[in-house]
Amino acid sequence: FPEMLSNPRLIPVQGTLNVAMNQDVTLSCHSDSGSPPVRYTLFKHNQKVSTLNRPDLTPVLFNLTINSASDVGEYKCKAENNISSGGKYSNSLNFTLREPVSKPVLSSPTSQAKKGQNVTLSCLSENGSLPITYIFFKGKQTIPPSVKMQKREAAVIFLFLNSSSDFGTYKCKAENSFPNNTKYSNGFNFTVAEERHHYQPLIISLGLILLLFVIGFALAVQFFIIPSYKASE
């Protein structure tokens, strides 16, 4: 006797719904039971994409290419046979666009610091699929731990510049699930700020007093000593 189709199952052949731009993907759709032949129709956002026929209950394969952000979203499959009314729909699948990280920017509120000062470093990639993992370096030495960001926010580390070796070139790198696409930032350098000693204001004050004394002496010579000398001649 003719049998109504079961709800079809829609699955990605590649096993993942995380896709990259210009990637080819394949979706498999089939009903486990029901009377063939079967007509399968794939929908994207309720718009028909493709229709394939099967003389039996073997799966159909829909081949797609992710060319733009509009190609990700909800996909469904409908199965129909000669006795089905309106067909049976599958589960929905949603692709997530996987984007490589962009070159991160390493920054700090200050580039000059004193020994014994606490400073911060921030690393941020403006583009790339989340989550993004950031790793900081001093020279070629890794600064643990790595920072995994689930939001589009900068990873921040706190540093204590205790000695001259703590000043120098820092870098960070960013990576996500996109394979073979680690990106490194430009180098960032902390320089030692000139320290003002407590006796500097005293030196400046003494210098001003000496300058005023010299100016006063010159005026006295011009207006008092020289005229007195000439009057006595």
PDB file of C-alpha atoms in Angstrom:
ATOM      1  CA  PHE A   1       0.000   0.000   0.000  1.00  0.00           C
ATOM      2  CA  PRO A   2       1.215   3.595  -0.642  1.00  0.00           C
ATOM      3  CA  GLU A   3       2.848   5.011   2.440  1.00  0.00           C
ATOM      4  CA  MET A   4       3.120   8.641   3.498  1.00  0.00           C
ATOM      5  CA  LEU A   5       6.656  10.001   3.775  1.00  0.00           C
ATOM      6  CA  SER A   6       8.330  10.586   7.094  1.00  0.00           C
ATOM      7  CA  ASN A   7       9.779  13.986   7.869  1.00  0.00           C
ATOM      8  CA  PRO A   8      13.090  14.239   6.000  1.00  0.00           C
ATOM      9  CA  ARG A   9      16.384  14.903   7.737  1.00  0.00           C
ATOM     10  CA  LEU A  10      18.661  17.667   6.468  1.00  0.00           C
ATOM     11  CA  ILE A  11      22.344  17.382   7.420  1.00  0.00           C
ATOM     12  CA  PRO A  12      25.618  18.955   6.207  1.00  0.00           C
ATOM     13  CA  VAL A  13      27.806  16.364   4.499  1.00  0.00           C
ATOM     14  CA  GLN A  14      30.968  18.125   5.660  1.00  0.00           C
ATOM     15  CA  GLY A  15      29.757  17.807   9.256  1.00  0.00           C
ATOM     16  CA  THR A  16      30.012  21.485  10.217  1.00  0.00           C
ATOM     17  CA  LEU A  17      27.857  24.558   9.801  1.00  0.00           C
ATOM     18  CA  ASN A  18      30.807  26.953  10.110  1.00  0.00           C
ATOM     19  CA  VAL A  19      31.674  27.986   6.587  1.00  0.00           C
ATOM     20  CA  ALA A  20      34.020  30.441   4.888  1.00  0.00           C
ATOM     21  CA  MET A  21      33.350  32.799   2.031  1.00  0.00           C
ATOM     22  CA  ASN A  22      33.429  31.114  -1.418  1.00  0.00           C
ATOM     23  CA  GLN A  23      33.293  27.678   0.213  1.00  0.00           C
ATOM     24  CA  ASP A  24      31.429  24.811  -1.475  1.00  0.00           C
ATOM     25  CA  VAL A  25      29.066  22.933   0.837  1.00  0.00           C
ATOM     26  CA  THR A  26      26.796  19.926   0.370  1.00  0.00           C
ATOM     27  CA  LEU A  27      23.511  19.236   2.146  1.00  0.00           C
ATOM     28  CA  SER A  28      21.976  15.771   2.304  1.00  0.00           C
ATOM     29  CA  CYS A  29      18.205  15.337   2.573  1.00  0.00           C
ATOM     30  CA  HIS A  30      16.162  12.155   2.740  1.00  0.00           C
ATOM     31  CA  SER A  31      13.110  10.516   4.281  1.00  0.00           C
ATOM     32  CA  ASP A  32      13.632   7.195   6.061  1.00  0.00           C
ATOM     33  CA  SER A  33      10.226   5.797   5.155  1.00  0.00           C
ATOM     34  CA  GLY A  34       7.433   6.329   2.648  1.00  0.00           C
ATOM     35  CA  SER A  35       6.496   5.310  -0.870  1.00  0.00           C
ATOM     36  CA  PRO A  36       8.835   6.448  -3.673  1.00  0.00           C
ATOM     37  CA  PRO A  37       9.334   8.199  -5.986  1.00  0.00           C
ATOM     38  CA  VAL A  38      10.188  11.234  -3.863  1.00  0.00           C
ATOM     39  CA  ARG A  39      10.638  14.867  -4.846  1.00  0.00           C
ATOM     40  CA  TYR A  40      12.937  16.910  -2.611  1.00  0.00           C
ATOM     41  CA  THR A  41      12.994  20.701  -2.592  1.00  0.00           C
ATOM     42  CA  LEU A  42      15.575  22.823  -0.773  1.00  0.00           C
ATOM     43  CA  PHE A  43      14.539  26.219   0.616  1.00  0.00           C
ATOM     44  CA  LYS A  44      16.643  29.115   1.869  1.00  0.00           C
ATOM     45  CA  HIS A  45      14.747  31.730   3.881  1.00  0.00           C
ATOM     46  CA  ASN A  46      11.534  30.155   2.493  1.00  0.00           C
ATOM     47  CA  GLN A  47      12.753  30.731  -1.075  1.00  0.00           C
ATOM     48  CA  LYS A  48      13.109  27.714  -3.374  1.00  0.00           C
ATOM     49  CA  VAL A  49      16.732  26.898  -4.168  1.00  0.00           C
ATOM     50  CA  SER A  50      16.622  23.592  -6.011  1.00  0.00           C
ATOM     51  CA  THR A  51      14.446  20.490  -6.631  1.00  0.00           C
ATOM     52  CA  LEU A  52      15.694  16.934  -7.121  1.00  0.00           C
ATOM     53  CA  ASN A  53      13.807  13.657  -7.739  1.00  0.00           C
ATOM     54  CA  ARG A  54      14.615  10.196  -6.421  1.00  0.00           C
ATOM     55  CA  PRO A  55      13.063   6.904  -7.624  1.00  0.00           C
ATOM     56  CA  ASP A  56      13.805   5.369  -4.215  1.00  0.00           C
ATOM     57  CA  LEU A  57      14.554   6.414  -0.632  1.00  0.00           C
ATOM     58  CA  THR A  58      18.242   7.191  -1.155  1.00  0.00           C
ATOM     59  CA  PRO A  59      19.386  10.673  -0.039  1.00  0.00           C
ATOM     60  CA  VAL A  60      19.639  13.605  -2.427  1.00  0.00           C
ATOM     61  CA  LEU A  61      22.629  15.933  -2.321  1.00  0.00           C
ATOM     62  CA  PHE A  62      22.259  19.682  -2.766  1.00  0.00           C
ATOM     63  CA  ASN A  63      25.513  21.445  -3.696  1.00  0.00           C
ATOM     64  CA  LEU A  64      25.863  25.072  -2.682  1.00  0.00           C
ATOM     65  CA  THR A  65      28.512  27.787  -2.778  1.00  0.00           C
ATOM     66  CA  ILE A  66      28.650  30.414  -0.051  1.00  0.00           C
ATOM     67  CA  ASN A  67      29.269  33.549  -2.110  1.00  0.00           C
ATOM     68  CA  SER A  68      27.997  36.202   0.301  1.00  0.00           C
ATOM     69  CA  ALA A  69      26.587  36.774   3.760  1.00  0.00           C
ATOM     70  CA  SER A  70      23.085  36.307   2.332  1.00  0.00           C
ATOM     71  CA  ASP A  71      23.932  32.661   1.577  1.00  0.00           C
ATOM     72  CA  VAL A  72      24.099  31.817   5.270  1.00  0.00           C
ATOM     73  CA  GLY A  73      20.932  31.517   7.300  1.00  0.00           C
ATOM     74  CA  GLU A  74      18.088  29.052   7.569  1.00  0.00           C
ATOM     75  CA  TYR A  75      17.813  26.128   5.126  1.00  0.00           C
ATOM     76  CA  LYS A  76      15.004  23.552   5.031  1.00  0.00           C
ATOM     77  CA  CYS A  77      14.118  20.611   2.858  1.00  0.00           C
ATOM     78  CA  LYS A  78      10.660  19.414   1.796  1.00  0.00           C
ATOM     79  CA  ALA A  79       9.878  15.844   0.723  1.00  0.00           C
ATOM     80  CA  GLU A  80       6.794  14.956  -1.386  1.00  0.00           C
ATOM     81  CA  ASN A  81       5.440  11.775  -2.964  1.00  0.00           C
ATOM     82  CA  ASN A  82       2.254  10.933  -4.849  1.00  0.00           C
ATOM     83  CA  ILE A  83       0.104  10.661  -1.734  1.00  0.00           C
ATOM     84  CA  SER A  84       1.546  13.413   0.473  1.00  0.00           C
ATOM     85  CA  SER A  85      -0.557  16.515   0.964  1.00  0.00           C
ATOM     86  CA  GLY A  86       1.657  19.609   1.115  1.00  0.00           C
ATOM     87  CA  GLY A  87       4.776  17.514   1.756  1.00  0.00           C
ATOM     88  CA  LYS A  88       6.823  16.991   4.868  1.00  0.00           C
ATOM     89  CA  TYR A  89       9.472  19.438   6.080  1.00  0.00           C
ATOM     90  CA  SER A  90      12.835  18.743   7.612  1.00  0.00           C
ATOM     91  CA  ASN A  91      14.614  20.340  10.501  1.00  0.00           C
ATOM     92  CA  SER A  92      16.225  23.713   9.766  1.00  0.00           C
ATOM     93  CA  LEU A  93      19.964  24.327   9.420  1.00  0.00           C
ATOM     94  CA  ASN A  94      21.737  27.634   9.925  1.00  0.00           C
ATOM     95  CA  PHE A  95      25.191  28.257   8.513  1.00  0.00           C
ATOM     96  CA  THR A  96      27.579  30.554  10.342  1.00  0.00           C
ATOM     97  CA  LEU A  97      30.010  32.543   8.243  1.00  0.00           C
ATOM     98  CA  ARG A  98      33.576  31.970   9.353  1.00  0.00           C
ATOM     99  CA  GLU A  99      35.820  34.980   8.739  1.00  0.00           C
ATOM    100  CA  PRO A 100      39.611  35.185   9.197  1.00  0.00           C
ATOM    101  CA  VAL A 101      40.935  37.614  11.782  1.00  0.00           C
ATOM    102  CA  SER A 102      42.343  40.922  10.628  1.00  0.00           C
ATOM    103  CA  LYS A 103      45.735  42.224  11.710  1.00  0.00           C
ATOM    104  CA  PRO A 104      45.403  43.181  15.389  1.00  0.00           C
ATOM    105  CA  VAL A 105      46.316  46.597  16.750  1.00  0.00           C
ATOM    106  CA  LEU A 106      48.433  46.741  19.913  1.00  0.00           C
ATOM    107  CA  SER A 107      48.096  49.919  21.975  1.00  0.00           C
ATOM    108  CA  SER A 108      48.538  51.427  25.421  1.00  0.00           C
ATOM    109  CA  PRO A 109      47.379  54.671  27.052  1.00  0.00           C
ATOM    110  CA  THR A 110      51.045  55.611  27.475  1.00  0.00           C
ATOM    111  CA  SER A 111      54.305  54.851  25.689  1.00  0.00           C
ATOM    112  CA  GLN A 112      56.524  56.377  28.391  1.00  0.00           C
ATOM    113  CA  ALA A 113      56.771  54.920  31.849  1.00  0.00           C
ATOM    114  CA  LYS A 114      58.994  54.866  34.907  1.00  0.00           C
ATOM    115  CA  LYS A 115      60.575  51.865  36.535  1.00  0.00           C
ATOM    116  CA  GLY A 116      58.184  50.433  39.076  1.00  0.00           C
ATOM    117  CA  GLN A 117      55.106  51.598  37.159  1.00  0.00           C
ATOM    118  CA  ASN A 118      52.033  49.542  36.224  1.00  0.00           C
ATOM    119  CA  VAL A 119      50.912  49.786  32.592  1.00  0.00           C
ATOM    120  CA  THR A 120      48.330  48.115  30.324  1.00  0.00           C
ATOM    121  CA  LEU A 121      48.445  46.728  26.793  1.00  0.00           C
ATOM    122  CA  SER A 122      45.367  46.234  24.593  1.00  0.00           C
ATOM    123  CA  CYS A 123      45.114  44.011  21.508  1.00  0.00           C
ATOM    124  CA  LEU A 124      42.149  44.062  19.124  1.00  0.00           C
ATOM    125  CA  SER A 125      41.246  42.615  15.699  1.00  0.00           C
ATOM    126  CA  GLU A 126      38.451  44.644  14.109  1.00  0.00           C
ATOM    127  CA  ASN A 127      37.333  41.722  11.912  1.00  0.00           C
ATOM    128  CA  GLY A 128      37.124  37.965  12.276  1.00  0.00           C
ATOM    129  CA  SER A 129      34.740  35.317  13.529  1.00  0.00           C
ATOM    130  CA  LEU A 130      34.376  35.079  17.283  1.00  0.00           C
ATOM    131  CA  PRO A 131      35.746  33.835  19.561  1.00  0.00           C
ATOM    132  CA  ILE A 132      39.229  35.276  18.999  1.00  0.00           C
ATOM    133  CA  THR A 133      42.249  34.205  21.032  1.00  0.00           C
ATOM    134  CA  TYR A 134      44.946  36.798  21.744  1.00  0.00           C
ATOM    135  CA  ILE A 135      48.502  36.033  22.807  1.00  0.00           C
ATOM    136  CA  PHE A 136      50.994  38.692  23.955  1.00  0.00           C
ATOM    137  CA  PHE A 137      54.773  38.652  23.517  1.00  0.00           C
ATOM    138  CA  LYS A 138      57.796  40.491  24.901  1.00  0.00           C
ATOM    139  CA  GLY A 139      60.393  39.989  22.209  1.00  0.00           C
ATOM    140  CA  LYS A 140      59.984  36.296  21.349  1.00  0.00           C
ATOM    141  CA  GLN A 141      58.865  35.355  24.858  1.00  0.00           C
ATOM    142  CA  THR A 142      55.175  34.553  25.350  1.00  0.00           C
ATOM    143  CA  ILE A 143      53.389  36.389  28.159  1.00  0.00           C
ATOM    144  CA  PRO A 144      50.875  33.942  29.694  1.00  0.00           C
ATOM    145  CA  PRO A 145      48.004  33.424  29.797  1.00  0.00           C
ATOM    146  CA  SER A 146      46.344  33.677  26.394  1.00  0.00           C
ATOM    147  CA  VAL A 147      43.078  35.661  26.364  1.00  0.00           C
ATOM    148  CA  LYS A 148      39.973  34.286  24.599  1.00  0.00           C
ATOM    149  CA  MET A 149      37.407  36.949  23.739  1.00  0.00           C
ATOM    150  CA  GLN A 150      33.791  36.011  23.015  1.00  0.00           C
ATOM    151  CA  LYS A 151      32.894  39.627  22.171  1.00  0.00           C
ATOM    152  CA  ARG A 152      34.356  42.217  19.809  1.00  0.00           C
ATOM    153  CA  GLU A 153      36.420  43.751  22.580  1.00  0.00           C
ATOM    154  CA  ALA A 154      40.128  44.250  23.119  1.00  0.00           C
ATOM    155  CA  ALA A 155      42.107  41.779  25.174  1.00  0.00           C
ATOM    156  CA  VAL A 156      43.913  43.640  27.971  1.00  0.00           C
ATOM    157  CA  ILE A 157      46.922  42.621  30.068  1.00  0.00           C
ATOM    158  CA  PHE A 158      48.539  44.415  32.983  1.00  0.00           C
ATOM    159  CA  LEU A 159      52.321  44.758  33.206  1.00  0.00           C
ATOM    160  CA  PHE A 160      54.681  45.856  35.973  1.00  0.00           C
ATOM    161  CA  LEU A 161      57.782  47.509  34.533  1.00  0.00           C
ATOM    162  CA  ASN A 162      60.225  46.565  37.226  1.00  0.00           C
ATOM    163  CA  SER A 163      63.565  46.723  35.415  1.00  0.00           C
ATOM    164  CA  SER A 164      65.223  47.909  32.214  1.00  0.00           C
ATOM    165  CA  SER A 165      64.557  44.518  30.614  1.00  0.00           C
ATOM    166  CA  ASP A 166      60.812  45.168  30.902  1.00  0.00           C
ATOM    167  CA  PHE A 167      61.166  48.081  28.489  1.00  0.00           C
ATOM    168  CA  GLY A 168      61.345  47.144  24.832  1.00  0.00           C
ATOM    169  CA  THR A 169      59.205  45.773  22.021  1.00  0.00           C
ATOM    170  CA  TYR A 170      55.894  44.055  22.707  1.00  0.00           C
ATOM    171  CA  LYS A 171      53.626  42.313  20.170  1.00  0.00           C
ATOM    172  CA  CYS A 172      50.394  40.352  20.128  1.00  0.00           C
ATOM    173  CA  LYS A 173      48.847  37.809  17.791  1.00  0.00           C
ATOM    174  CA  ALA A 174      45.218  36.961  17.047  1.00  0.00           C
ATOM    175  CA  GLU A 175      43.704  33.696  15.841  1.00  0.00           C
ATOM    176  CA  ASN A 176      40.271  32.070  15.555  1.00  0.00           C
ATOM    177  CA  SER A 177      38.792  28.881  14.116  1.00  0.00           C
ATOM    178  CA  PHE A 178      39.762  29.894  10.578  1.00  0.00           C
ATOM    179  CA  PRO A 179      42.707  27.592   9.781  1.00  0.00           C
ATOM    180  CA  ASN A 180      46.234  28.845   9.058  1.00  0.00           C
ATOM    181  CA  ASN A 181      45.378  32.489   9.550  1.00  0.00           C
ATOM    182  CA  THR A 182      47.267  33.770  12.591  1.00  0.00           C
ATOM    183  CA  LYS A 183      47.889  37.531  12.416  1.00  0.00           C
ATOM    184  CA  TYR A 184      50.545  39.540  14.298  1.00  0.00           C
ATOM    185  CA  SER A 185      50.398  43.162  15.371  1.00  0.00           C
ATOM    186  CA  ASN A 186      53.043  45.819  14.902  1.00  0.00           C
ATOM    187  CA  GLY A 187      55.552  46.221  17.692  1.00  0.00           C
ATOM    188  CA  PHE A 188      54.858  48.569  20.600  1.00  0.00           C
ATOM    189  CA  ASN A 189      57.682  50.056  22.658  1.00  0.00           C
ATOM    190  CA  PHE A 190      57.710  51.421  26.176  1.00  0.00           C
ATOM    191  CA  THR A 191      60.431  53.998  26.777  1.00  0.00           C
ATOM    192  CA  VAL A 192      61.792  55.186  30.114  1.00  0.00           C
ATOM    193  CA  ALA A 193      60.355  58.560  31.123  1.00  0.00           C
ATOM    194  CA  GLU A 194      62.834  61.132  32.430  1.00  0.00           C
ATOM    195  CA  GLU A 195      62.548  61.358  36.169  1.00  0.00           C
ATOM    196  CA  ARG A 196      62.426  64.813  37.781  1.00  0.00           C
ATOM    197  CA  HIS A 197      64.397  64.847  41.027  1.00  0.00           C
ATOM    198  CA  HIS A 198      63.093  66.635  44.096  1.00  0.00           C
ATOM    199  CA  TYR A 199      66.003  69.085  44.089  1.00  0.00           C
ATOM    200  CA  GLN A 200      65.329  70.317  40.548  1.00  0.00           C
ATOM    201  CA  PRO A 201      62.918  73.104  41.690  1.00  0.00           C
ATOM    202  CA  LEU A 202      65.601  74.287  44.163  1.00  0.00           C
ATOM    203  CA  ILE A 203      68.197  74.496  41.392  1.00  0.00           C
ATOM    204  CA  ILE A 204      65.798  76.460  39.225  1.00  0.00           C
ATOM    205  CA  SER A 205      65.034  78.860  42.099  1.00  0.00           C
ATOM    206  CA  LEU A 206      68.724  79.436  42.848  1.00  0.00           C
ATOM    207  CA  GLY A 207      69.345  80.065  39.160  1.00  0.00           C
ATOM    208  CA  LEU A 208      66.618  82.696  39.046  1.00  0.00           C
ATOM    209  CA  ILE A 209      67.994  84.398  42.193  1.00  0.00           C
ATOM    210  CA  LEU A 210      71.476  84.464  40.684  1.00  0.00           C
ATOM    211  CA  LEU A 211      70.135  85.895  37.440  1.00  0.00           C
ATOM    212  CA  LEU A 212      68.262  88.635  39.337  1.00  0.00           C
ATOM    213  CA  PHE A 213      71.419  89.436  41.318  1.00  0.00           C
ATOM    214  CA  VAL A 214      73.452  89.799  38.129  1.00  0.00           C
ATOM    215  CA  ILE A 215      70.811  92.027  36.558  1.00  0.00           C
ATOM    216  CA  GLY A 216      70.600  94.130  39.751  1.00  0.00           C
ATOM    217  CA  PHE A 217      74.379  94.480  39.911  1.00  0.00           C
ATOM    218  CA  ALA A 218      74.532  95.559  36.260  1.00  0.00           C
ATOM    219  CA  LEU A 219      71.862  98.189  36.851  1.00  0.00           C
ATOM    220  CA  ALA A 220      73.677  99.451  39.964  1.00  0.00           C
ATOM    221  CA  VAL A 221      76.905  99.795  38.018  1.00  0.00           C
ATOM    222  CA  GLN A 222      75.183 101.699  35.241  1.00  0.00           C
ATOM    223  CA  PHE A 223      73.110 104.077  37.313  1.00  0.00           C
ATOM    224  CA  PHE A 224      75.040 104.532  40.578  1.00  0.00           C
ATOM    225  CA  ILE A 225      78.665 103.442  40.499  1.00  0.00           C
ATOM    226  CA  ILE A 226      79.594 104.895  37.094  1.00  0.00           C
ATOM    227  CA  PRO A 227      77.905 108.302  37.712  1.00  0.00           C
ATOM    228  CA  SER A 228      79.544 108.510  41.180  1.00  0.00           C
ATOM    229  CA  TYR A 229      82.943 107.738  39.714  1.00  0.00           C
ATOM    230  CA  LYS A 230      82.563 110.404  37.033  1.00  0.00           C
ATOM    231  CA  ALA A 231      81.427 112.993  39.605  1.00  0.00           C
ATOM    232  CA  SER A 232      84.512 112.416  41.738  1.00  0.00           C
ATOM    233  CA  GLU A 233      86.902 113.071  38.854  1.00  0.00           C
TER     234      GLU A 233
END
